[in-house]
């Protein structure tokens, strides 16, 4: 990873100097904004200067150069820097950039708009879908529908477009808007079919609105003849509720109408029963599968192993894993993660490391989930030094996700090791990983607890510029610190930037 735990006792003078420089930076921006407001009668966001070493830039591949510009350049200077880069974008390149900046909706949109104006370039359907998802994530719904209208004029709309919108609305608990999206499809010349119907039910069920999904299913099942996927969606929805009797009722109806359960349905039933604490009954379902000639998958074994781990039945977890291998089912990363989780729960970390070695021997690459399970277990035990060692080791094997970085930053913040928290943050940015709202919040909260008002303010500004609304508690913590520091001007500056966003309630 390239950084070490710093020596204890960095002088207060260095910290004070950095704080002064950060506040000077913010004060200058506030003064410029107010001066512009007085001269022109309107608010304008001022951009930071962006400089780059052109020689270094040429050596980087186009995608890396684009991401570096996106990470370093503020929104209002982005078009100029992208123009001056001389990079000719392709559909695949744009799709990749939008995927990487999925957490930074407004920044991604700025790039999307720029790319759309380039010579001999047309956005792909996948690019539109990525942008629609990013905008919906930050609740920029009007901009989202503007893109849908553009896609309509170009004849690019399809079922998946509306399924994405339904998923995003439902995730935000906007049930009426979710259903409305399904009903309005005809107006966009995309008649809803069974796939769209399943998409609507899935969106509602995954956001714990299975009652509404069941109501719609009952009213439209004669219009859209259900298949095994339809029933599986509802069964899983009732399992999430949780309502095992209702899940069983839908399962029986499925069989009664002559729709045979498939491997997905069986997997869902095993998962529901395990979560309801009926693992022995779930094992009977597996036996029923085998009797009907349906071979259990690695997913089903992973669910059983995970459940045995939760119940501290570690021997049963190991036996199930060995049985899976005996039956010729190759263990994938999900099964290994379940076994690792089981060992973490009973604090057998030596076994965890043996499992990691076994994965390496069998050519199964750990993923971010593997790392997060181990880190969570070690941090919960207070073994933070070991957690950091695991973090550094895993960096060489797999790419961390937002949860990984958030955990590490939060861990160092709670240990009052803000230098290390900042180093993790810098490493993350160097890897061109766009932090999530929770990652931003973890570092801002840590900086506030460290009384670093300038650092927290700069980070809050960056967060807002990327289109992320800060959590209510995080913004309140910074507000109190700024008032204590008598920096009402900085607070007003941040509040103004926040008010420029769509007026939605602050996140919880």
Coordinates of N, CA, C and O in Angstrom, one line a residue, residues 212-363:
X212 N -47.9 -4.4 -1.3 CA -48.3 -3.7 -2.5 C -48.0 -4.5 -3.8 O -48.8 -4.6 -4.7
X213 N -46.9 -5.2 -3.7 CA -46.5 -6.1 -4.9 C -47.6 -7.2 -5.0 O -48.0 -7.6 -6.1
X214 N -48.0 -7.8 -3.9 CA -49.0 -8.9 -3.9 C -50.3 -8.4 -4.4 O -51.0 -9.0 -5.2
X215 N -50.7 -7.2 -4.0 CA -51.9 -6.5 -4.5 C -51.9 -6.4 -6.0 O -52.9 -6.7 -6.7
X216 N -50.8 -5.9 -6.5 CA -50.7 -5.7 -8.0 C -50.7 -7.0 -8.7 O -51.3 -7.2 -9.7
X217 N -50.0 -8.0 -8.1 CA -49.9 -9.3 -8.7 C -51.3 -9.9 -8.8 O -51.7 -10.4 -9.9
X218 N -52.1 -9.8 -7.7 CA -53.4 -10.4 -7.7 C -54.3 -9.7 -8.8 O -55.2 -10.4 -9.3
X219 N -54.1 -8.4 -9.0 CA -55.0 -7.7 -9.9 C -54.6 -7.9 -11.4 O -55.4 -7.6 -12.3
X220 N -53.4 -8.3 -11.6 CA -52.9 -8.3 -13.0 C -52.3 -9.7 -13.4 O -51.8 -9.8 -14.6
X221 N -52.5 -10.7 -12.6 CA -51.9 -12.0 -13.0 C -52.6 -12.7 -14.2 O -52.1 -13.6 -14.8
X222 N -53.8 -12.2 -14.5 CA -54.5 -12.7 -15.7 C -54.0 -11.9 -16.9 O -54.2 -12.4 -18.1
X223 N -53.5 -10.7 -16.7 CA -53.0 -9.9 -17.9 C -51.6 -10.3 -18.2 O -51.2 -10.4 -19.4
X224 N -50.8 -10.6 -17.2 CA -49.4 -11.0 -17.4 C -49.3 -12.4 -16.7 O -49.2 -12.5 -15.5
X225 N -49.3 -13.4 -17.5 CA -49.2 -14.8 -17.0 C -47.9 -15.0 -16.3 O -46.9 -15.0 -16.9
X226 N -48.0 -15.3 -15.0 CA -46.8 -15.4 -14.2 C -45.9 -16.6 -14.6 O -46.5 -17.7 -15.0
X227 N -44.6 -16.5 -14.4 CA -43.7 -17.6 -14.6 C -43.0 -17.9 -13.3 O -43.4 -17.3 -12.2
X228 N -42.1 -18.8 -13.3 CA -41.4 -19.2 -12.0 C -40.7 -18.0 -11.4 O -40.6 -17.9 -10.2
X229 N -40.2 -17.1 -12.3 CA -39.5 -15.9 -11.8 C -40.5 -15.0 -11.0 O -40.1 -14.5 -10.0
X230 N -41.7 -14.9 -11.5 CA -42.7 -14.0 -10.9 C -43.0 -14.5 -9.5 O -43.0 -13.8 -8.5
X231 N -43.2 -15.8 -9.4 CA -43.5 -16.4 -8.1 C -42.3 -16.4 -7.1 O -42.5 -16.1 -5.9
X232 N -41.1 -16.6 -7.7 CA -39.9 -16.5 -6.9 C -39.7 -15.1 -6.3 O -39.3 -15.0 -5.1
X233 N -40.1 -14.1 -7.0 CA -39.9 -12.7 -6.6 C -40.8 -12.5 -5.4 O -40.4 -11.9 -4.3
X234 N -42.1 -13.0 -5.5 CA -43.1 -12.8 -4.4 C -42.7 -13.6 -3.1 O -42.8 -13.1 -2.0
X235 N -42.2 -14.8 -3.4 CA -41.8 -15.7 -2.3 C -40.7 -15.0 -1.5 O -40.7 -15.0 -0.3
X236 N -39.7 -14.5 -2.3 CA -38.5 -13.9 -1.6 C -39.0 -12.6 -0.9 O -38.5 -12.3 0.2
X237 N -40.0 -11.9 -1.5 CA -40.5 -10.7 -0.8 C -41.1 -11.0 0.5 O -40.9 -10.2 1.5
X238 N -41.9 -12.0 0.5 CA -42.6 -12.4 1.8 C -41.5 -12.9 2.8 O -41.7 -12.7 4.0
X239 N -40.5 -13.5 2.3 CA -39.4 -13.9 3.2 C -38.7 -12.8 3.8 O -38.3 -12.8 5.0
X240 N -38.5 -11.7 3.0 CA -37.9 -10.5 3.6 C -38.8 -9.8 4.6 O -38.3 -9.0 5.5
X241 N -40.1 -10.0 4.6 CA -41.1 -9.2 5.4 C -40.8 -9.2 6.9 O -40.8 -8.1 7.4
X242 N -40.5 -10.3 7.6 CA -40.6 -11.7 7.2 C -42.0 -12.2 7.5 O -42.6 -11.9 8.5
X243 N -42.5 -13.0 6.6 CA -43.8 -13.7 6.7 C -43.7 -15.0 6.1 O -44.1 -15.2 4.9
X244 N -43.2 -16.0 6.9 CA -43.0 -17.4 6.3 C -44.3 -18.0 5.9 O -44.4 -18.7 4.8
X245 N -45.4 -17.9 6.7 CA -46.7 -18.5 6.2 C -47.1 -18.0 4.8 O -47.6 -18.8 4.0
X246 N -47.0 -16.7 4.6 CA -47.4 -16.1 3.3 C -46.5 -16.6 2.2 O -46.9 -16.9 1.1
X247 N -45.2 -16.7 2.5 CA -44.2 -17.3 1.5 C -44.6 -18.7 1.1 O -44.6 -19.0 -0.1
X248 N -45.0 -19.5 2.1 CA -45.4 -20.9 1.9 C -46.7 -20.9 1.0 O -46.8 -21.7 0.1
X249 N -47.6 -19.9 1.3 CA -48.9 -19.9 0.6 C -48.6 -19.6 -0.9 O -49.2 -20.2 -1.8
X250 N -47.7 -18.7 -1.2 CA -47.4 -18.3 -2.6 C -46.7 -19.5 -3.3 O -47.0 -19.9 -4.4
X251 N -45.9 -20.2 -2.5 CA -45.1 -21.4 -3.0 C -46.1 -22.5 -3.4 O -46.0 -23.1 -4.5
X252 N -47.2 -22.7 -2.6 CA -48.2 -23.7 -2.8 C -49.0 -23.3 -4.1 O -49.3 -24.2 -4.9
X253 N -49.3 -22.0 -4.2 CA -50.1 -21.5 -5.3 C -49.3 -21.8 -6.6 O -49.9 -22.2 -7.7
X254 N -48.0 -21.6 -6.6 CA -47.2 -21.8 -7.7 C -47.3 -23.2 -8.2 O -47.4 -23.5 -9.4
X255 N -47.2 -24.1 -7.3 CA -47.3 -25.6 -7.6 C -48.7 -25.9 -8.1 O -48.8 -26.7 -9.1
X256 N -49.7 -25.4 -7.5 CA -51.1 -25.7 -7.9 C -51.4 -25.2 -9.3 O -52.2 -25.9 -10.0
X257 N -50.9 -24.1 -9.8 CA -51.2 -23.6 -11.1 C -50.3 -24.3 -12.2 O -50.3 -24.0 -13.3
X258 N -49.4 -25.2 -11.7 CA -48.6 -26.0 -12.6 C -47.3 -25.3 -13.0 O -46.7 -25.7 -14.0
X259 N -46.9 -24.4 -12.2 CA -45.6 -23.7 -12.5 C -44.5 -24.4 -11.5 O -44.5 -24.1 -10.3
X260 N -43.7 -25.2 -12.1 CA -42.7 -25.9 -11.3 C -41.6 -25.1 -10.7 O -41.1 -24.2 -11.5
X261 N -41.2 -25.3 -9.5 CA -40.1 -24.5 -8.9 C -38.8 -24.8 -9.7 O -38.6 -26.0 -10.1
X262 N -38.0 -23.8 -9.9 CA -36.7 -24.1 -10.5 C -35.6 -23.9 -9.4 O -35.9 -23.7 -8.2
X263 N -34.4 -23.9 -9.8 CA -33.3 -23.9 -8.9 C -33.3 -22.6 -8.1 O -32.9 -22.5 -6.9
X264 N -33.7 -21.5 -8.7 CA -33.8 -20.2 -8.1 C -34.9 -20.2 -7.0 O -34.6 -19.7 -5.8
X265 N -36.0 -20.8 -7.3 CA -37.1 -20.9 -6.3 C -36.7 -21.7 -5.1 O -36.9 -21.3 -3.9
X266 N -36.0 -22.8 -5.4 CA -35.5 -23.7 -4.3 C -34.5 -22.9 -3.4 O -34.6 -23.0 -2.2
X267 N -33.6 -22.2 -4.1 CA -32.6 -21.4 -3.3 C -33.3 -20.4 -2.4 O -32.8 -20.2 -1.3
X268 N -34.3 -19.7 -2.9 CA -35.0 -18.7 -2.1 C -35.7 -19.3 -0.9 O -35.6 -18.8 0.2
X269 N -36.3 -20.5 -1.1 CA -37.0 -21.2 0.0 C -36.0 -21.6 1.0 O -36.2 -21.4 2.2
X270 N -34.8 -22.1 0.6 CA -33.8 -22.5 1.6 C -33.3 -21.2 2.3 O -33.2 -21.3 3.6
X271 N -33.2 -20.1 1.6 CA -32.7 -18.9 2.3 C -33.7 -18.4 3.3 O -33.4 -18.0 4.4
X272 N -35.0 -18.4 2.9 CA -36.1 -17.9 3.8 C -36.1 -18.8 5.1 O -36.2 -18.2 6.2
X273 N -36.1 -20.1 4.9 CA -36.2 -21.0 6.0 C -35.0 -20.8 7.0 O -35.1 -20.8 8.2
X274 N -33.8 -20.6 6.4 CA -32.6 -20.4 7.2 C -32.7 -19.1 8.0 O -32.4 -19.1 9.2
X275 N -33.2 -18.1 7.4 CA -33.3 -16.8 8.1 C -34.4 -16.8 9.1 O -34.4 -16.1 10.1
X276 N -35.4 -17.7 9.0 CA -36.4 -17.9 10.0 C -36.0 -18.9 11.1 O -36.8 -19.2 12.0
X277 N -34.7 -19.3 11.0 CA -34.2 -20.2 12.1 C -34.6 -21.6 11.9 O -34.6 -22.4 12.8
X278 N -35.1 -22.0 10.7 CA -35.5 -23.4 10.4 C -34.5 -24.1 9.5 O -34.9 -24.5 8.4
X279 N -33.3 -24.1 9.9 CA -32.3 -24.6 9.0 C -32.5 -26.1 8.7 O -32.2 -26.6 7.6
X280 N -33.0 -26.9 9.7 CA -33.2 -28.3 9.5 C -34.3 -28.5 8.5 O -34.2 -29.5 7.7
X281 N -35.3 -27.6 8.5 CA -36.3 -27.7 7.4 C -35.8 -27.3 6.1 O -36.2 -27.9 5.0
X282 N -34.8 -26.4 6.1 CA -34.2 -26.0 4.8 C -33.4 -27.2 4.2 O -33.4 -27.4 3.0
X283 N -32.8 -28.0 5.1 CA -32.0 -29.2 4.7 C -33.0 -30.2 4.0 O -32.6 -30.8 3.0
X284 N -34.2 -30.3 4.5 CA -35.2 -31.1 3.9 C -35.6 -30.7 2.5 O -35.8 -31.5 1.6
X285 N -35.6 -29.4 2.3 CA -35.9 -28.8 0.9 C -34.7 -29.2 0.0 O -35.0 -29.6 -1.2
X286 N -33.5 -29.2 0.5 CA -32.4 -29.6 -0.3 C -32.5 -31.1 -0.7 O -32.2 -31.5 -1.9
X287 N -32.9 -31.9 0.2 CA -33.1 -33.3 -0.1 C -34.2 -33.5 -1.1 O -34.1 -34.4 -2.0
X288 N -35.3 -32.7 -1.0 CA -36.4 -32.7 -2.0 C -35.9 -32.4 -3.4 O -36.3 -32.9 -4.4
X289 N -35.0 -31.4 -3.4 CA -34.4 -31.0 -4.7 C -33.7 -32.1 -5.3 O -33.8 -32.4 -6.5
X290 N -32.8 -32.8 -4.5 CA -32.0 -33.9 -5.0 C -32.9 -35.0 -5.5 O -32.6 -35.6 -6.5
X291 N -34.0 -35.3 -4.8 CA -34.9 -36.3 -5.2 C -35.6 -36.0 -6.5 O -35.8 -36.9 -7.3
X292 N -35.8 -34.7 -6.8 CA -36.5 -34.3 -8.1 C -35.5 -34.1 -9.2 O -35.8 -33.6 -10.3
X293 N -34.2 -34.4 -8.9 CA -33.2 -34.3 -9.9 C -32.6 -32.9 -10.1 O -32.0 -32.6 -11.1
X294 N -32.9 -32.0 -9.1 CA -32.4 -30.6 -9.2 C -31.2 -30.5 -8.2 O -31.3 -30.6 -7.0
X295 N -30.0 -30.3 -8.8 CA -28.8 -30.4 -8.0 C -28.6 -29.1 -7.3 O -28.7 -28.0 -7.8
X296 N -28.3 -29.1 -5.9 CA -28.0 -27.9 -5.2 C -26.8 -27.1 -5.7 O -25.9 -27.7 -6.2
X297 N -26.9 -25.8 -5.7 CA -25.9 -24.9 -6.2 C -25.0 -24.5 -5.0 O -25.3 -24.7 -3.9
X298 N -23.9 -23.8 -5.4 CA -23.0 -23.3 -4.4 C -23.7 -22.2 -3.6 O -23.4 -22.1 -2.4
X299 N -24.6 -21.5 -4.2 CA -25.4 -20.5 -3.4 C -26.1 -21.2 -2.2 O -26.1 -20.7 -1.1
X300 N -26.8 -22.3 -2.5 CA -27.6 -22.9 -1.5 C -26.7 -23.4 -0.4 O -27.0 -23.3 0.8
X301 N -25.5 -24.0 -0.8 CA -24.6 -24.4 0.3 C -24.0 -23.2 1.1 O -23.9 -23.3 2.3
X302 N -23.8 -22.1 0.4 CA -23.3 -20.9 1.1 C -24.3 -20.4 2.2 O -24.0 -20.0 3.2
X303 N -25.6 -20.5 1.8 CA -26.7 -20.1 2.8 C -26.7 -21.0 4.0 O -26.8 -20.6 5.1
X304 N -26.6 -22.3 3.8 CA -26.5 -23.3 4.9 C -25.3 -23.1 5.8 O -25.4 -23.0 7.0
X305 N -24.2 -22.9 5.1 CA -22.9 -22.7 5.9 C -23.0 -21.4 6.7 O -22.7 -21.3 7.9
X306 N -23.5 -20.3 6.1 CA -23.7 -19.0 6.8 C -24.6 -19.2 8.0 O -24.4 -18.6 9.0
X307 N -25.8 -19.9 7.8 CA -26.7 -20.0 8.9 C -26.1 -20.8 10.0 O -26.3 -20.5 11.2
X308 N -25.4 -21.9 9.7 CA -24.8 -22.7 10.8 C -23.8 -21.8 11.5 O -23.7 -21.9 12.8
X309 N -23.1 -20.9 10.8 CA -22.2 -20.0 11.5 C -22.9 -19.1 12.4 O -22.5 -18.8 13.6
X310 N -24.1 -18.5 12.0 CA -24.8 -17.6 12.9 C -25.3 -18.3 14.1 O -25.4 -17.7 15.2
X311 N -25.6 -19.6 14.0 CA -26.1 -20.4 15.1 C -25.0 -21.0 15.9 O -25.3 -21.9 16.8
X312 N -23.8 -20.6 15.6 CA -22.6 -21.2 16.3 C -22.5 -22.7 16.2 O -21.8 -23.4 17.0
X313 N -23.0 -23.2 15.1 CA -22.9 -24.7 14.8 C -21.8 -24.8 13.8 O -21.9 -25.2 12.7
X314 N -20.6 -24.6 14.3 CA -19.4 -24.5 13.4 C -19.1 -25.9 12.8 O -18.7 -25.9 11.6
X315 N -19.3 -26.9 13.6 CA -19.0 -28.3 13.0 C -20.0 -28.6 11.9 O -19.5 -29.2 10.8
X316 N -21.2 -28.2 12.0 CA -22.2 -28.4 10.9 C -21.8 -27.6 9.7 O -22.0 -28.0 8.5
X317 N -21.3 -26.4 9.9 CA -20.9 -25.5 8.8 C -19.7 -26.2 8.0 O -19.7 -26.2 6.8
X318 N -18.8 -26.7 8.8 CA -17.6 -27.4 8.1 C -18.1 -28.6 7.4 O -17.7 -28.9 6.3
X319 N -19.0 -29.4 8.0 CA -19.5 -30.7 7.4 C -20.2 -30.4 6.1 O -20.1 -31.1 5.1
X320 N -21.0 -29.3 6.1 CA -21.7 -28.9 4.9 C -20.8 -28.5 3.8 O -21.0 -28.8 2.6
X321 N -19.8 -27.8 4.2 CA -18.8 -27.4 3.2 C -18.1 -28.6 2.6 O -17.9 -28.7 1.3
X322 N -17.7 -29.5 3.4 CA -17.1 -30.8 2.9 C -18.0 -31.6 2.1 O -17.6 -32.2 1.1
X323 N -19.3 -31.6 2.5 CA -20.3 -32.4 1.7 C -20.4 -31.8 0.3 O -20.6 -32.5 -0.7
X324 N -20.4 -30.5 0.2 CA -20.5 -29.8 -1.0 C -19.4 -30.2 -2.0 O -19.6 -30.6 -3.1
X325 N -18.2 -30.2 -1.4 CA -17.0 -30.6 -2.2 C -17.1 -32.1 -2.6 O -16.8 -32.5 -3.8
X326 N -17.6 -32.9 -1.7 CA -17.8 -34.4 -2.0 C -18.8 -34.6 -3.1 O -18.6 -35.5 -3.9
X327 N -19.8 -33.7 -3.2 CA -20.9 -33.8 -4.2 C -20.4 -33.2 -5.6 O -21.2 -33.1 -6.5
X328 N -19.2 -32.8 -5.6 CA -18.7 -32.3 -6.9 C -19.1 -30.8 -7.2 O -18.9 -30.4 -8.3
X329 N -19.6 -30.1 -6.2 CA -19.9 -28.7 -6.4 C -18.7 -27.8 -6.0 O -18.3 -27.9 -4.9
X330 N -18.2 -27.1 -7.0 CA -17.0 -26.3 -6.7 C -17.3 -25.1 -5.8 O -18.3 -24.4 -6.1
X331 N -16.6 -24.9 -4.8 CA -16.8 -23.7 -3.9 C -16.4 -22.4 -4.6 O -15.3 -22.3 -5.2
X332 N -17.3 -21.5 -4.6 CA -17.0 -20.2 -5.1 C -16.7 -19.2 -4.0 O -16.7 -19.6 -2.8
X333 N -16.5 -18.0 -4.3 CA -16.1 -17.0 -3.2 C -17.2 -16.8 -2.2 O -16.9 -16.6 -1.0
X334 N -18.5 -16.9 -2.6 CA -19.6 -16.8 -1.7 C -19.6 -17.8 -0.6 O -19.9 -17.5 0.6
X335 N -19.3 -19.1 -1.0 CA -19.3 -20.2 0.0 C -18.1 -20.0 0.9 O -18.3 -20.1 2.2
X336 N -17.0 -19.6 0.4 CA -15.8 -19.3 1.2 C -16.1 -18.2 2.2 O -15.7 -18.2 3.4
X337 N -16.8 -17.1 1.7 CA -17.1 -16.0 2.6 C -18.0 -16.4 3.7 O -17.9 -16.0 4.9
X338 N -18.9 -17.4 3.4 CA -19.8 -17.9 4.5 C -19.0 -18.6 5.5 O -19.3 -18.5 6.7
X339 N -18.1 -19.4 5.1 CA -17.3 -20.2 6.0 C -16.4 -19.3 6.8 O -16.2 -19.5 8.1
X340 N -15.8 -18.3 6.2 CA -15.0 -17.3 6.9 C -15.8 -16.6 8.0 O -15.4 -16.3 9.1
X341 N -17.0 -16.2 7.6 CA -17.9 -15.5 8.5 C -18.3 -16.4 9.7 O -18.3 -15.9 10.8
X342 N -18.4 -17.7 9.5 CA -18.7 -18.6 10.6 C -17.5 -18.7 11.5 O -17.7 -18.6 12.8
X343 N -16.3 -18.7 11.0 CA -15.1 -18.7 11.9 C -14.9 -17.4 12.6 O -14.5 -17.4 13.8
X344 N -15.2 -16.3 11.9 CA -15.1 -15.0 12.6 C -16.1 -14.9 13.8 O -15.7 -14.3 14.8
X345 N -17.3 -15.5 13.6 CA -18.3 -15.4 14.7 C -17.8 -16.1 15.9 O -18.2 -15.6 17.0
X346 N -17.1 -17.2 15.8 CA -16.6 -17.9 17.0 C -15.2 -17.6 17.3 O -14.5 -18.3 18.1
X347 N -14.7 -16.4 16.7 CA -13.3 -15.9 17.0 C -12.2 -16.9 16.7 O -11.2 -16.9 17.4
X348 N -12.4 -17.7 15.6 CA -11.3 -18.6 15.3 C -10.6 -18.1 14.0 O -10.8 -18.5 12.9
X349 N -9.8 -17.0 14.3 CA -9.2 -16.3 13.2 C -8.0 -17.1 12.5 O -7.7 -16.8 11.4
X350 N -7.4 -18.0 13.3 CA -6.4 -18.9 12.7 C -7.0 -19.7 11.6 O -6.4 -19.9 10.5
X351 N -8.3 -20.2 11.8 CA -9.0 -20.9 10.8 C -9.3 -20.0 9.6 O -9.4 -20.5 8.4
X352 N -9.6 -18.8 9.9 CA -9.9 -17.8 8.8 C -8.7 -17.7 7.8 O -8.9 -17.8 6.6
X353 N -7.6 -17.6 8.4 CA -6.4 -17.5 7.5 C -6.1 -18.8 6.8 O -5.6 -18.8 5.7
X354 N -6.4 -19.9 7.4 CA -6.3 -21.2 6.7 C -7.2 -21.3 5.5 O -6.9 -21.8 4.4
X355 N -8.5 -20.7 5.7 CA -9.4 -20.7 4.6 C -8.9 -19.8 3.4 O -9.0 -20.2 2.3
X356 N -8.3 -18.7 3.8 CA -7.7 -17.8 2.8 C -6.6 -18.5 2.0 O -6.6 -18.4 0.7
X357 N -5.8 -19.3 2.7 CA -4.8 -20.1 2.0 C -5.4 -21.1 1.1 O -4.8 -21.4 0.0
X358 N -6.5 -21.8 1.6 CA -7.1 -22.8 0.7 C -7.7 -22.1 -0.5 O -7.7 -22.7 -1.6
X359 N -8.3 -20.9 -0.4 CA -8.8 -20.2 -1.5 C -7.7 -20.0 -2.6 O -7.9 -20.2 -3.8
X360 N -6.6 -19.5 -2.1 CA -5.4 -19.3 -3.0 C -5.0 -20.5 -3.7 O -4.7 -20.5 -4.9
X361 N -4.9 -21.6 -2.9 CA -4.5 -22.9 -3.5 C -5.4 -23.4 -4.6 O -5.0 -24.0 -5.6
X362 N -6.7 -23.1 -4.4 CA -7.7 -23.6 -5.4 C -8.1 -22.5 -6.4 O -9.0 -22.7 -7.2
X363 N -7.4 -21.4 -6.4 CA -7.6 -20.4 -7.5 C -8.8 -19.6 -7.3 O -9.3 -19.1 -8.3

